């Protein structure tokens, strides 16, 4: 997502010296994410910094379990050797669940559950804004409480 924000000019296009303030403004202006939610995730980004403790470069985020993680809906696990590149086959297997104009909690959970099962089968050890698909910035601000509530519902429905 942060790379997409840089590609669209919400963050510096060169991906260099991104501050927490830059991140908060970019996420709010692009997807109306609350400052508190951005700061929670942004603090992890700052721990990867090769520049200082107040900024980071996009390349600094290219570490396992910072943004990229095993069980990703669009990337292979670290076990595969390429856990950073978009994987069209993995995404197609996930996107096949999304047949309705609105993606429900149950559908999200089913897609996530299938992806986790596929990742576990392959590894026993175990990013753009979708404008073209019709997505628009929500008018209601997204809060960390709302996001964590939704994530909790998806996780609970995935077991």
mmCIF file of C-alpha atoms in Angstrom:
data_model
loop_
_atom_site.group_PDB
_atom_site.id
_atom_site.type_symbol
_atom_site.label_atom_id
_atom_site.label_comp_id
_atom_site.label_asym_id
_atom_site.label_seq_id
_atom_site.Cartn_x
_atom_site.Cartn_y
_atom_site.Cartn_z
ATOM 1 C CA UNK A 1 0.000 0.000 0.000
ATOM 2 C CA UNK A 2 2.778 2.469 0.835
ATOM 3 C CA UNK A 3 4.401 1.850 -2.547
ATOM 4 C CA UNK A 4 1.048 2.556 -4.198
ATOM 5 C CA UNK A 5 0.770 5.802 -2.228
ATOM 6 C CA UNK A 6 4.221 6.822 -3.499
ATOM 7 C CA UNK A 7 3.319 5.848 -7.073
ATOM 8 C CA UNK A 8 0.248 8.089 -6.867
ATOM 9 C CA UNK A 9 2.090 11.023 -5.291
ATOM 10 C CA UNK A 10 0.607 10.781 -1.794
ATOM 11 C CA UNK A 11 4.140 9.992 -0.528
ATOM 12 C CA UNK A 12 7.442 11.083 -2.102
ATOM 13 C CA UNK A 13 7.624 9.337 -5.475
ATOM 14 C CA UNK A 14 11.278 8.450 -4.893
ATOM 15 C CA UNK A 15 10.304 6.577 -1.704
ATOM 16 C CA UNK A 16 12.949 8.342 0.369
ATOM 17 C CA UNK A 17 12.882 9.970 3.815
ATOM 18 C CA UNK A 18 9.226 9.345 4.652
ATOM 19 C CA UNK A 19 8.252 10.783 8.025
ATOM 20 C CA UNK A 20 5.362 9.798 10.275
ATOM 21 C CA UNK A 21 3.717 13.087 9.336
ATOM 22 C CA UNK A 22 4.059 12.198 5.631
ATOM 23 C CA UNK A 23 2.552 8.787 6.301
ATOM 24 C CA UNK A 24 -0.391 10.140 8.322
ATOM 25 C CA UNK A 25 -1.214 12.731 5.662
ATOM 26 C CA UNK A 26 -0.873 10.219 2.806
ATOM 27 C CA UNK A 27 -3.152 7.617 4.371
ATOM 28 C CA UNK A 28 -5.723 10.190 5.439
ATOM 29 C CA UNK A 29 -5.785 11.944 2.070
ATOM 30 C CA UNK A 30 -5.912 8.707 0.073
ATOM 31 C CA UNK A 31 -8.137 6.320 2.043
ATOM 32 C CA UNK A 32 -9.266 8.456 5.019
ATOM 33 C CA UNK A 33 -7.396 6.308 7.544
ATOM 34 C CA UNK A 34 -7.393 7.782 11.046
ATOM 35 C CA UNK A 35 -4.118 9.202 12.318
ATOM 36 C CA UNK A 36 -4.097 6.778 15.265
ATOM 37 C CA UNK A 37 -4.296 3.771 12.931
ATOM 38 C CA UNK A 38 -1.501 5.067 10.711
ATOM 39 C CA UNK A 39 0.709 5.817 13.713
ATOM 40 C CA UNK A 40 0.244 2.308 15.086
ATOM 41 C CA UNK A 41 1.455 0.713 11.845
ATOM 42 C CA UNK A 42 3.888 3.524 10.994
ATOM 43 C CA UNK A 43 5.812 3.008 14.226
ATOM 44 C CA UNK A 44 6.834 -0.433 12.935
ATOM 45 C CA UNK A 45 8.058 1.138 9.682
ATOM 46 C CA UNK A 46 10.306 3.520 11.602
ATOM 47 C CA UNK A 47 12.001 0.567 13.329
ATOM 48 C CA UNK A 48 13.351 -0.517 9.915
ATOM 49 C CA UNK A 49 14.892 2.861 9.116
ATOM 50 C CA UNK A 50 18.294 3.112 7.512
ATOM 51 C CA UNK A 51 18.064 6.925 7.581
ATOM 52 C CA UNK A 52 17.286 7.986 11.157
ATOM 53 C CA UNK A 53 14.693 7.360 13.809
ATOM 54 C CA UNK A 54 12.297 9.923 12.294
ATOM 55 C CA UNK A 55 12.127 8.796 8.647
ATOM 56 C CA UNK A 56 12.385 5.631 6.575
ATOM 57 C CA UNK A 57 12.792 4.699 2.920
ATOM 58 C CA UNK A 58 10.400 2.355 1.144
ATOM 59 C CA UNK A 59 13.296 -0.048 0.570
ATOM 60 C CA UNK A 60 13.694 -0.283 4.363
ATOM 61 C CA UNK A 61 10.319 -2.053 4.516
ATOM 62 C CA UNK A 62 11.555 -4.921 2.329
ATOM 63 C CA UNK A 63 11.979 -7.234 5.302
ATOM 64 C CA UNK A 64 9.998 -10.334 6.258
ATOM 65 C CA UNK A 65 7.093 -9.662 8.638
ATOM 66 C CA UNK A 66 7.240 -5.888 8.384
ATOM 67 C CA UNK A 67 4.590 -5.534 5.667
ATOM 68 C CA UNK A 68 5.126 -8.757 3.735
ATOM 69 C CA UNK A 69 4.135 -11.862 5.685
ATOM 70 C CA UNK A 70 3.547 -15.556 5.175
ATOM 71 C CA UNK A 71 -0.005 -16.351 4.139
ATOM 72 C CA UNK A 72 -0.226 -13.174 2.058
ATOM 73 C CA UNK A 73 -3.195 -12.955 -0.290
ATOM 74 C CA UNK A 74 -0.930 -11.894 -3.167
ATOM 75 C CA UNK A 75 2.631 -13.054 -2.418
ATOM 76 C CA UNK A 76 4.359 -16.379 -1.836
ATOM 77 C CA UNK A 77 5.754 -17.250 1.588
ATOM 78 C CA UNK A 78 9.392 -16.579 2.447
ATOM 79 C CA UNK A 79 9.981 -20.336 2.083
ATOM 80 C CA UNK A 80 9.540 -19.966 -1.710
ATOM 81 C CA UNK A 81 12.530 -17.652 -2.068
ATOM 82 C CA UNK A 82 10.496 -14.778 -3.559
ATOM 83 C CA UNK A 83 8.142 -13.414 -0.953
ATOM 84 C CA UNK A 84 8.172 -9.862 -2.312
ATOM 85 C CA UNK A 85 6.946 -10.065 -5.899
ATOM 86 C CA UNK A 86 3.253 -10.032 -6.751
ATOM 87 C CA UNK A 87 2.218 -13.595 -7.585
ATOM 88 C CA UNK A 88 -0.596 -13.644 -10.178
ATOM 89 C CA UNK A 89 -1.461 -17.296 -9.505
ATOM 90 C CA UNK A 90 -1.831 -16.752 -5.757
ATOM 91 C CA UNK A 91 -3.908 -13.627 -6.298
ATOM 92 C CA UNK A 92 -6.126 -15.421 -8.848
ATOM 93 C CA UNK A 93 -6.855 -18.154 -6.295
ATOM 94 C CA UNK A 94 -7.913 -15.498 -3.779
ATOM 95 C CA UNK A 95 -9.775 -13.265 -6.246
ATOM 96 C CA UNK A 96 -11.846 -16.255 -7.383
ATOM 97 C CA UNK A 97 -13.750 -15.916 -4.098
ATOM 98 C CA UNK A 98 -14.704 -12.317 -4.837
ATOM 99 C CA UNK A 99 -17.669 -12.766 -7.161
ATOM 100 C CA UNK A 100 -20.016 -10.113 -5.759
ATOM 101 C CA UNK A 101 -19.730 -6.306 -5.977
ATOM 102 C CA UNK A 102 -19.341 -6.139 -2.178
ATOM 103 C CA UNK A 103 -17.020 -8.537 -0.389
ATOM 104 C CA UNK A 104 -18.616 -9.876 2.793
ATOM 105 C CA UNK A 105 -16.914 -10.937 6.009
ATOM 106 C CA UNK A 106 -17.782 -14.563 5.216
ATOM 107 C CA UNK A 107 -16.278 -14.308 1.723
ATOM 108 C CA UNK A 108 -13.134 -12.617 3.057
ATOM 109 C CA UNK A 109 -12.786 -15.311 5.683
ATOM 110 C CA UNK A 110 -13.230 -18.113 3.131
ATOM 111 C CA UNK A 111 -10.597 -16.571 0.841
ATOM 112 C CA UNK A 112 -8.172 -16.116 3.728
ATOM 113 C CA UNK A 113 -8.764 -19.639 5.028
ATOM 114 C CA UNK A 114 -8.158 -21.142 1.569
ATOM 115 C CA UNK A 115 -4.996 -19.085 1.101
ATOM 116 C CA UNK A 116 -3.610 -20.124 4.482
ATOM 117 C CA UNK A 117 -4.343 -23.774 3.680
ATOM 118 C CA UNK A 118 -2.608 -23.463 0.292
ATOM 119 C CA UNK A 119 0.410 -21.776 1.894
ATOM 120 C CA UNK A 120 0.642 -24.482 4.556
ATOM 121 C CA UNK A 121 0.450 -27.207 1.891
ATOM 122 C CA UNK A 122 3.406 -25.716 0.009
ATOM 123 C CA UNK A 123 5.392 -24.710 3.082
ATOM 124 C CA UNK A 124 5.028 -27.207 5.902
ATOM 125 C CA UNK A 125 7.239 -24.962 8.081
ATOM 126 C CA UNK A 126 5.233 -22.378 7.534
ATOM 127 C CA UNK A 127 -0.021 -3.554 -3.390
ATOM 128 C CA UNK A 128 -2.286 -0.509 -5.882
ATOM 129 C CA UNK A 129 -5.471 1.249 -4.945
ATOM 130 C CA UNK A 130 -8.237 -0.611 -6.826
ATOM 131 C CA UNK A 131 -9.877 2.393 -8.522
ATOM 132 C CA UNK A 132 -10.371 0.448 -11.756
ATOM 133 C CA UNK A 133 -12.439 -2.118 -9.863
ATOM 134 C CA UNK A 134 -14.699 0.609 -8.492
ATOM 135 C CA UNK A 135 -13.109 1.231 -5.083
ATOM 136 C CA UNK A 136 -13.382 4.780 -3.756
ATOM 137 C CA UNK A 137 -12.009 6.487 -0.658
ATOM 138 C CA UNK A 138 -14.536 5.960 2.145
ATOM 139 C CA UNK A 139 -16.384 9.038 3.323
ATOM 140 C CA UNK A 140 -16.313 7.814 6.926
ATOM 141 C CA UNK A 141 -12.888 7.897 8.583
ATOM 142 C CA UNK A 142 -11.419 4.459 9.220
ATOM 143 C CA UNK A 143 -10.336 4.000 12.835
ATOM 144 C CA UNK A 144 -8.041 1.448 14.425
ATOM 145 C CA UNK A 145 -10.982 0.158 16.488
ATOM 146 C CA UNK A 146 -13.018 -0.382 13.335
ATOM 147 C CA UNK A 147 -10.162 -2.076 11.491
ATOM 148 C CA UNK A 148 -9.246 -4.349 14.397
ATOM 149 C CA UNK A 149 -12.910 -5.240 14.830
ATOM 150 C CA UNK A 150 -13.169 -6.229 11.172
ATOM 151 C CA UNK A 151 -9.890 -8.169 11.274
ATOM 152 C CA UNK A 152 -11.122 -9.989 14.361
ATOM 153 C CA UNK A 153 -14.365 -10.975 12.644
ATOM 154 C CA UNK A 154 -12.501 -12.264 9.577
ATOM 155 C CA UNK A 155 -10.028 -14.192 11.731
ATOM 156 C CA UNK A 156 -12.808 -15.700 13.849
ATOM 157 C CA UNK A 157 -14.748 -16.773 10.764
ATOM 158 C CA UNK A 158 -11.595 -18.328 9.243
ATOM 159 C CA UNK A 159 -11.179 -21.068 11.834
#
